[in-house]
């Protein structure tokens, strides 16, 4: 090899080594930050350095409704550093596969507790078995899971959705009687929430139980409107086109009711206890309660979103080795014109 060739060879090898070291360092930096295209990846997030904090992985369904936002806030308000927690929060954006991915990530990070609200009831056996084998207690909030082995979760905290559905039927019967329409033919449409979700299953079942006691109540159609305002509006518009005389709308959440009200207005009809269409809604969020106070919504069945504090109490008990119940029902009220205005005056939680 000539001196020139040796020099050229030395330079090439040096450049290659420098390039390799630079690429390796860049790779390490990306992993350390856990960022790809500016997005933090769940699996790259590390559990806290502070060993005194209890690590809680929370998988939330999504952000489809005003209720859901309040539910998320109640979680984020309690699982704070000040309260002794390190919260890893994931929004599944209405996709079960995202929830399963989040749960697996929590398991691989060896969190102390998993708190999650399942989108729908089916399909959780495998991932919950993995959590059980990793020794991580699972606390369900809001919705339930349909699993063969109920030891796969420690406890569930949420609403009695079937009771909510029954209360919707009972309050409707009361108002119809008050108007002297108890024997009239009553044509009903139902906007349902996400198919397969506990809230949808329970509210549908509870309302149907009461409806079956009234031969004059005809359920024209019940349709999935996904718990969203946009879908509520779209489906109500379609129902108004299809059926001339809708007497009652049962809307399984306030967001769908807000959308339905737009469609009712556009169809030239009036909503209200004394209007063309009587509405019974669920959730009782603030803007809906205002409509109850004004008589636009006849009754709103509360769905209590403040489940974070209950989840924290369960974790405190588990930390102390105290027993916990398998089910915890949160307290709920029915709002009508009689109590909505007073409720609105009360300070918010
Ligand atoms: O599971 C609770 C339901 O989910 C609430 O009624 C609804 O608003 C939410 O999206």
Coordinates of C-alpha atoms and ligand atoms in Angstrom, one line a residue:
X1 CA 0.0 0.0 0.0
X2 CA 1.4 3.4 -1.0
X3 CA 1.7 6.2 1.7
X4 CA -1.2 8.0 -0.1
X5 CA -3.5 5.0 0.0
X6 CA -2.7 4.4 3.7
X7 CA -3.6 8.0 4.5
X8 CA -6.9 7.7 2.5
X9 CA -7.7 4.4 4.3
X10 CA -7.0 6.0 7.8
X11 CA -9.3 9.0 7.0
X12 CA -12.1 6.8 5.7
X13 CA -12.0 4.5 8.9
X14 CA -12.0 7.6 11.2
X15 CA -15.0 9.1 9.4
X16 CA -16.9 5.9 9.6
X17 CA -16.2 5.5 13.4
X18 CA -17.3 9.1 14.0
X19 CA -20.5 8.6 12.1
X20 CA -21.3 5.4 13.9
X21 CA -20.7 7.0 17.3
X22 CA -22.9 10.0 16.4
X23 CA -25.7 7.7 15.2
X24 CA -25.5 5.6 18.4
X25 CA -25.6 8.8 20.6
X26 CA -28.6 10.2 18.7
X27 CA -30.4 6.9 19.2
X28 CA -29.8 7.0 22.9
X29 CA -31.1 10.5 23.1
X30 CA -34.3 9.6 21.3
X31 CA -34.8 6.6 23.7
X32 CA -34.1 8.7 26.7
X33 CA -36.6 11.4 25.8
X34 CA -39.1 8.7 24.7
X35 CA -40.1 11.0 21.8
X36 CA -40.8 10.1 18.2
X37 CA -42.2 12.9 16.1
X38 CA -42.7 15.0 19.2
X39 CA -45.0 12.4 20.8
X40 CA -44.1 10.7 24.0
X41 CA -44.5 7.0 23.7
X42 CA -46.1 5.2 26.6
X43 CA -43.6 2.3 26.6
X44 CA -40.7 4.7 26.8
X45 CA -41.9 6.5 29.9
X46 CA -40.1 5.6 33.0
X47 CA -41.5 5.0 36.5
X48 CA -40.4 7.7 39.0
X49 CA -37.1 8.0 40.7
X50 CA -38.9 8.8 43.9
X51 CA -39.6 5.4 45.4
X52 CA -42.0 6.9 48.0
X53 CA -44.6 7.6 45.3
X54 CA -47.3 5.1 44.5
X55 CA -47.4 4.5 40.7
X56 CA -50.8 4.4 39.2
X57 CA -51.4 3.7 35.5
X58 CA -54.8 5.0 34.4
X59 CA -56.4 4.0 31.0
X60 CA -59.3 6.3 30.2
X61 CA -61.9 5.4 27.5
X62 CA -61.5 8.7 25.6
X63 CA -62.9 12.2 25.7
X64 CA -66.2 11.7 24.0
X65 CA -68.4 13.7 26.4
X66 CA -68.6 16.4 29.0
X67 CA -69.1 13.7 31.6
X68 CA -65.9 12.0 30.5
X69 CA -63.9 15.2 30.9
X70 CA -65.2 15.6 34.5
X71 CA -64.4 11.9 35.2
X72 CA -60.8 12.5 33.9
X73 CA -60.4 15.6 36.1
X74 CA -61.5 13.7 39.2
X75 CA -58.8 11.2 38.5
X76 CA -56.1 13.7 37.8
X77 CA -57.0 15.8 40.8
X78 CA -56.4 12.9 43.3
X79 CA -53.5 11.1 41.8
X80 CA -51.0 13.9 42.3
X81 CA -47.4 14.1 43.7
X82 CA -48.7 16.1 46.7
X83 CA -51.0 13.2 47.5
X84 CA -48.1 10.7 47.1
X85 CA -48.8 9.4 43.6
X86 CA -47.1 9.2 40.2
X87 CA -49.8 9.1 37.6
X88 CA -49.3 7.6 34.2
X89 CA -52.4 8.6 32.2
X90 CA -53.4 7.3 28.8
X91 CA -56.4 8.3 26.7
X92 CA -57.5 5.4 24.6
X93 CA -59.5 7.5 22.1
X94 CA -62.4 5.1 22.0
X95 CA -60.3 2.1 20.9
X96 CA -60.1 -1.1 22.9
X97 CA -56.7 -2.0 21.2
X98 CA -55.3 1.3 22.6
X99 CA -56.5 0.3 26.1
X100 CA -54.9 -3.2 25.9
X101 CA -51.7 -1.6 24.7
X102 CA -51.8 0.9 27.6
X103 CA -52.4 -1.9 30.1
X104 CA -49.5 -3.9 28.8
X105 CA -47.3 -0.9 29.0
X106 CA -48.3 -0.4 32.7
X107 CA -47.5 -4.0 33.4
X108 CA -44.1 -3.8 31.8
X109 CA -43.4 -0.6 33.8
X110 CA -44.4 -2.6 37.0
X111 CA -46.9 0.1 38.2
X112 CA -48.3 -0.4 41.6
X113 CA -52.0 -0.2 40.6
X114 CA -53.9 -0.1 37.3
X115 CA -57.1 2.0 37.2
X116 CA -59.2 1.7 34.1
X117 CA -62.6 2.4 32.6
X118 CA -63.1 -0.3 29.9
X119 CA -64.7 0.9 26.6
X120 CA -66.9 -2.2 26.3
X121 CA -67.4 -5.2 28.5
X122 CA -65.9 -8.0 26.4
X123 CA -62.4 -9.0 25.5
X124 CA -60.3 -8.4 28.6
X125 CA -59.5 -11.9 30.0
X126 CA -56.0 -12.2 28.5
X127 CA -54.6 -8.8 29.4
X128 CA -56.1 -8.9 32.9
X129 CA -54.6 -12.3 33.4
X130 CA -51.3 -10.8 32.6
X131 CA -51.8 -8.1 35.2
X132 CA -52.8 -10.7 37.7
X133 CA -49.7 -12.7 37.0
X134 CA -47.6 -9.6 37.4
X135 CA -49.3 -9.1 40.8
X136 CA -50.8 -5.7 39.9
X137 CA -54.2 -5.0 41.4
X138 CA -56.8 -3.7 38.9
X139 CA -59.4 -1.2 39.9
X140 CA -62.2 -0.7 37.4
X141 CA -64.1 2.6 37.3
X142 CA -67.3 3.6 35.5
X143 CA -67.8 0.5 33.2
X144 CA -67.5 -3.2 33.9
X145 CA -65.7 -6.1 32.2
X146 CA -67.3 -9.4 31.3
X147 CA -64.6 -11.9 32.4
X148 CA -64.9 -15.6 33.4
X149 CA -62.7 -15.2 36.4
X150 CA -63.7 -12.2 38.5
X151 CA -60.5 -12.4 40.5
X152 CA -58.9 -10.7 37.5
X153 CA -59.9 -7.4 39.0
X154 CA -59.9 -6.2 42.6
X155 CA -62.9 -3.9 42.7
X156 CA -65.3 -1.9 40.6
X157 CA -66.5 1.7 41.3
X158 CA -69.3 3.2 39.3
X159 CA -73.0 3.9 38.6
X160 CA -75.9 1.5 38.9
X161 CA -76.8 1.9 35.2
X162 CA -79.8 -0.4 35.3
X163 CA -81.2 1.6 38.1
X164 CA -80.6 4.8 36.1
X165 CA -82.6 3.3 33.2
X166 CA -85.4 2.3 35.5
X167 CA -85.5 5.8 36.9
X168 CA -85.8 7.2 33.4
X169 CA -88.9 5.0 32.9
X170 CA -90.4 5.8 36.2
X171 CA -90.0 9.6 35.8
X172 CA -91.5 9.4 32.3
X173 CA -94.5 7.5 33.6
X174 CA -95.0 10.1 36.3
X175 CA -95.0 13.0 33.9
X176 CA -97.3 11.3 31.5
X177 CA -99.8 10.6 34.3
X178 CA -99.5 14.2 35.5
X179 CA -100.5 15.3 31.9
X180 CA -103.4 12.8 31.8
X181 CA -101.7 10.9 29.0
X182 CA -101.1 7.6 30.9
X183 CA -103.4 5.7 28.5
X184 CA -102.4 7.4 25.3
X185 CA -100.2 5.8 22.7
X186 CA -96.7 7.1 23.4
X187 CA -94.1 6.8 20.6
X188 CA -90.6 6.7 21.9
X189 CA -87.1 6.8 20.3
X190 CA -83.9 6.0 22.1
X191 CA -80.5 7.3 21.4
X192 CA -78.1 4.8 22.8
X193 CA -74.5 5.1 23.8
X194 CA -71.5 3.0 22.6
X195 CA -72.6 -0.5 21.8
X196 CA -71.4 -3.1 24.4
X197 CA -70.6 -0.5 27.0
X198 CA -71.9 -1.1 30.5
X199 CA -73.7 2.3 30.6
X200 CA -75.6 1.4 27.3
X201 CA -76.4 -2.1 28.4
X202 CA -77.7 -1.0 31.9
X203 CA -79.7 2.0 30.8
X204 CA -81.3 0.1 27.9
X205 CA -82.2 -2.8 30.2
X206 CA -83.6 -0.6 33.0
X207 CA -85.7 1.5 30.7
X208 CA -87.0 -1.6 28.9
X209 CA -88.1 -3.2 32.2
X210 CA -90.4 -0.2 32.9
X211 CA -91.5 0.2 29.3
X212 CA -92.7 -3.4 29.3
X213 CA -95.2 -2.5 32.0
X214 CA -96.9 0.0 29.7
X215 CA -98.6 -1.6 26.7
X216 CA -99.2 1.9 25.3
X217 CA -95.5 2.8 25.1
X218 CA -94.1 2.0 21.6
X219 CA -90.3 2.0 21.2
X220 CA -90.2 3.0 17.5
X221 CA -86.4 2.6 17.3
X222 CA -83.3 2.5 19.5
X223 CA -80.1 3.5 17.8
X224 CA -76.4 3.7 18.6
X225 CA -75.3 7.4 18.7
X226 CA -72.0 6.7 20.4
X227 CA -72.4 9.1 23.3
X228 CA -71.4 12.1 21.1
X229 CA -73.2 15.3 20.1
X230 CA -72.4 14.9 16.4
X231 CA -73.9 11.4 16.2
X232 CA -76.9 12.4 18.4
X233 CA -77.7 15.2 16.0
X234 CA -77.3 13.0 12.9
X235 CA -79.4 10.1 14.3
X236 CA -82.2 12.4 15.6
X237 CA -82.4 14.1 12.3
X238 CA -82.8 10.7 10.6
X239 CA -85.4 9.6 13.2
X240 CA -87.4 12.8 12.7
X241 CA -87.4 12.2 9.0
X242 CA -88.6 8.7 9.4
X243 CA -91.3 9.0 12.1
X244 CA -93.9 11.7 12.1
X245 CA -95.0 11.6 15.6
X246 CA -92.3 11.1 18.1
X247 CA -93.6 11.9 21.6
X248 CA -90.6 11.0 23.7
X249 CA -86.8 11.0 23.3
X250 CA -84.8 8.9 25.7
X251 CA -81.2 10.0 25.2
X252 CA -78.6 8.0 27.1
X253 CA -76.3 11.0 27.6
X254 CA -76.4 14.8 27.6
X255 CA -74.0 15.2 24.7
X256 CA -76.4 13.3 22.4
X257 CA -79.3 15.3 23.8
X258 CA -77.5 18.6 22.8
X259 CA -77.1 17.3 19.3
X260 CA -80.7 16.0 19.2
X261 CA -82.0 19.4 20.3
X262 CA -80.4 21.0 17.2
X263 CA -82.1 18.4 15.0
X264 CA -85.5 19.0 16.7
X265 CA -85.2 22.7 16.3
X266 CA -84.3 22.4 12.6
X267 CA -87.3 20.1 12.1
X268 CA -89.5 22.9 13.4
X269 CA -90.6 21.0 16.5
X270 CA -90.3 22.0 20.1
X271 CA -88.6 20.1 22.9
X272 CA -90.0 20.2 26.4
X273 CA -92.4 18.8 29.0
X274 CA -95.2 20.8 27.3
X275 CA -93.6 20.8 23.8
X276 CA -93.9 18.3 20.9
X277 CA -91.1 16.0 22.2
X278 CA -90.5 15.2 25.9
X279 CA -86.8 14.4 26.6
X280 CA -85.4 12.3 29.4
X281 CA -81.6 12.5 29.4
X282 CA -78.7 11.0 31.4
X283 CA -75.5 12.5 33.1
X284 CA -76.9 15.8 34.5
X285 CA -73.9 18.0 33.4
X286 CA -74.2 21.7 34.2
X287 CA -75.5 22.9 30.7
X288 CA -78.1 20.1 30.7
X289 CA -79.3 21.1 34.2
X290 CA -79.9 24.6 32.9
X291 CA -82.2 23.1 30.2
X292 CA -84.0 21.0 32.9
X293 CA -84.5 24.2 34.9
X294 CA -86.0 25.8 31.8
X295 CA -88.3 22.8 31.1
X296 CA -86.6 21.9 27.8
X297 CA -85.3 18.6 29.2
X298 CA -88.0 17.0 31.4
X299 CA -85.7 14.9 33.6
X300 CA -82.0 14.2 33.8
X301 CA -80.7 11.1 35.5
X302 CA -77.4 11.9 37.2
X303 CA -74.3 9.8 36.4
X304 CA -71.8 10.7 39.0
X305 CA -68.3 11.3 37.4
X306 CA -66.4 11.9 40.6
X307 CA -64.9 8.4 40.9
X308 CA -61.2 9.4 41.3
X309 CA -61.6 10.0 45.1
X310 CA -63.3 6.6 45.5
X311 CA -60.4 4.9 43.6
X312 CA -57.9 6.6 45.9
X313 CA -59.7 5.5 49.0
X314 CA -59.6 1.9 47.7
X315 CA -55.9 2.2 47.1
X316 CA -55.3 3.6 50.6
X317 CA -57.2 0.6 52.0
X318 CA -55.2 -1.9 49.9
X319 CA -51.9 -0.2 51.0
X320 CA -52.9 -0.7 54.6
X321 CA -53.9 -4.3 53.9
X322 CA -57.6 -3.5 54.7
X323 CA -60.3 -5.4 52.9
X324 CA -62.2 -3.8 50.0
X325 CA -65.6 -4.6 48.5
X326 CA -66.0 -6.0 45.0
X327 CA -68.5 -3.3 44.0
X328 CA -68.9 0.3 45.0
X329 CA -71.9 2.3 43.7
X330 CA -71.6 6.1 43.6
X331 CA -74.6 8.1 44.8
X332 CA -76.9 9.6 42.2
X333 CA -80.0 11.8 41.9
X334 CA -82.8 12.4 39.4
X335 CA -83.1 16.1 38.4
X336 CA -86.4 17.7 37.2
X337 CA -87.7 21.2 37.2
X338 CA -88.2 20.9 41.0
X339 CA -84.5 20.5 42.0
X340 CA -82.4 21.5 39.0
X341 CA -82.2 25.2 39.8
X342 CA -81.2 24.6 43.4
X343 CA -78.5 22.1 42.2
X344 CA -77.1 24.7 39.9
X345 CA -76.7 27.1 42.8
X346 CA -74.6 24.6 44.8
X347 CA -70.8 25.1 44.6
X348 CA -69.1 22.7 42.2
X349 CA -67.0 19.8 43.6
Ligands
LIG1 O1 -70.0 5.3 31.0 C1 -70.6 6.5 31.4 C2 -71.0 7.2 30.2 O2 -70.0 7.4 29.3 C3 -71.6 8.6 30.4 O3 -73.0 8.6 30.5 C4 -71.3 9.2 29.0 O4 -71.5 10.6 29.0 C5 -69.9 8.8 28.9 O5 -69.3 9.0 27.7

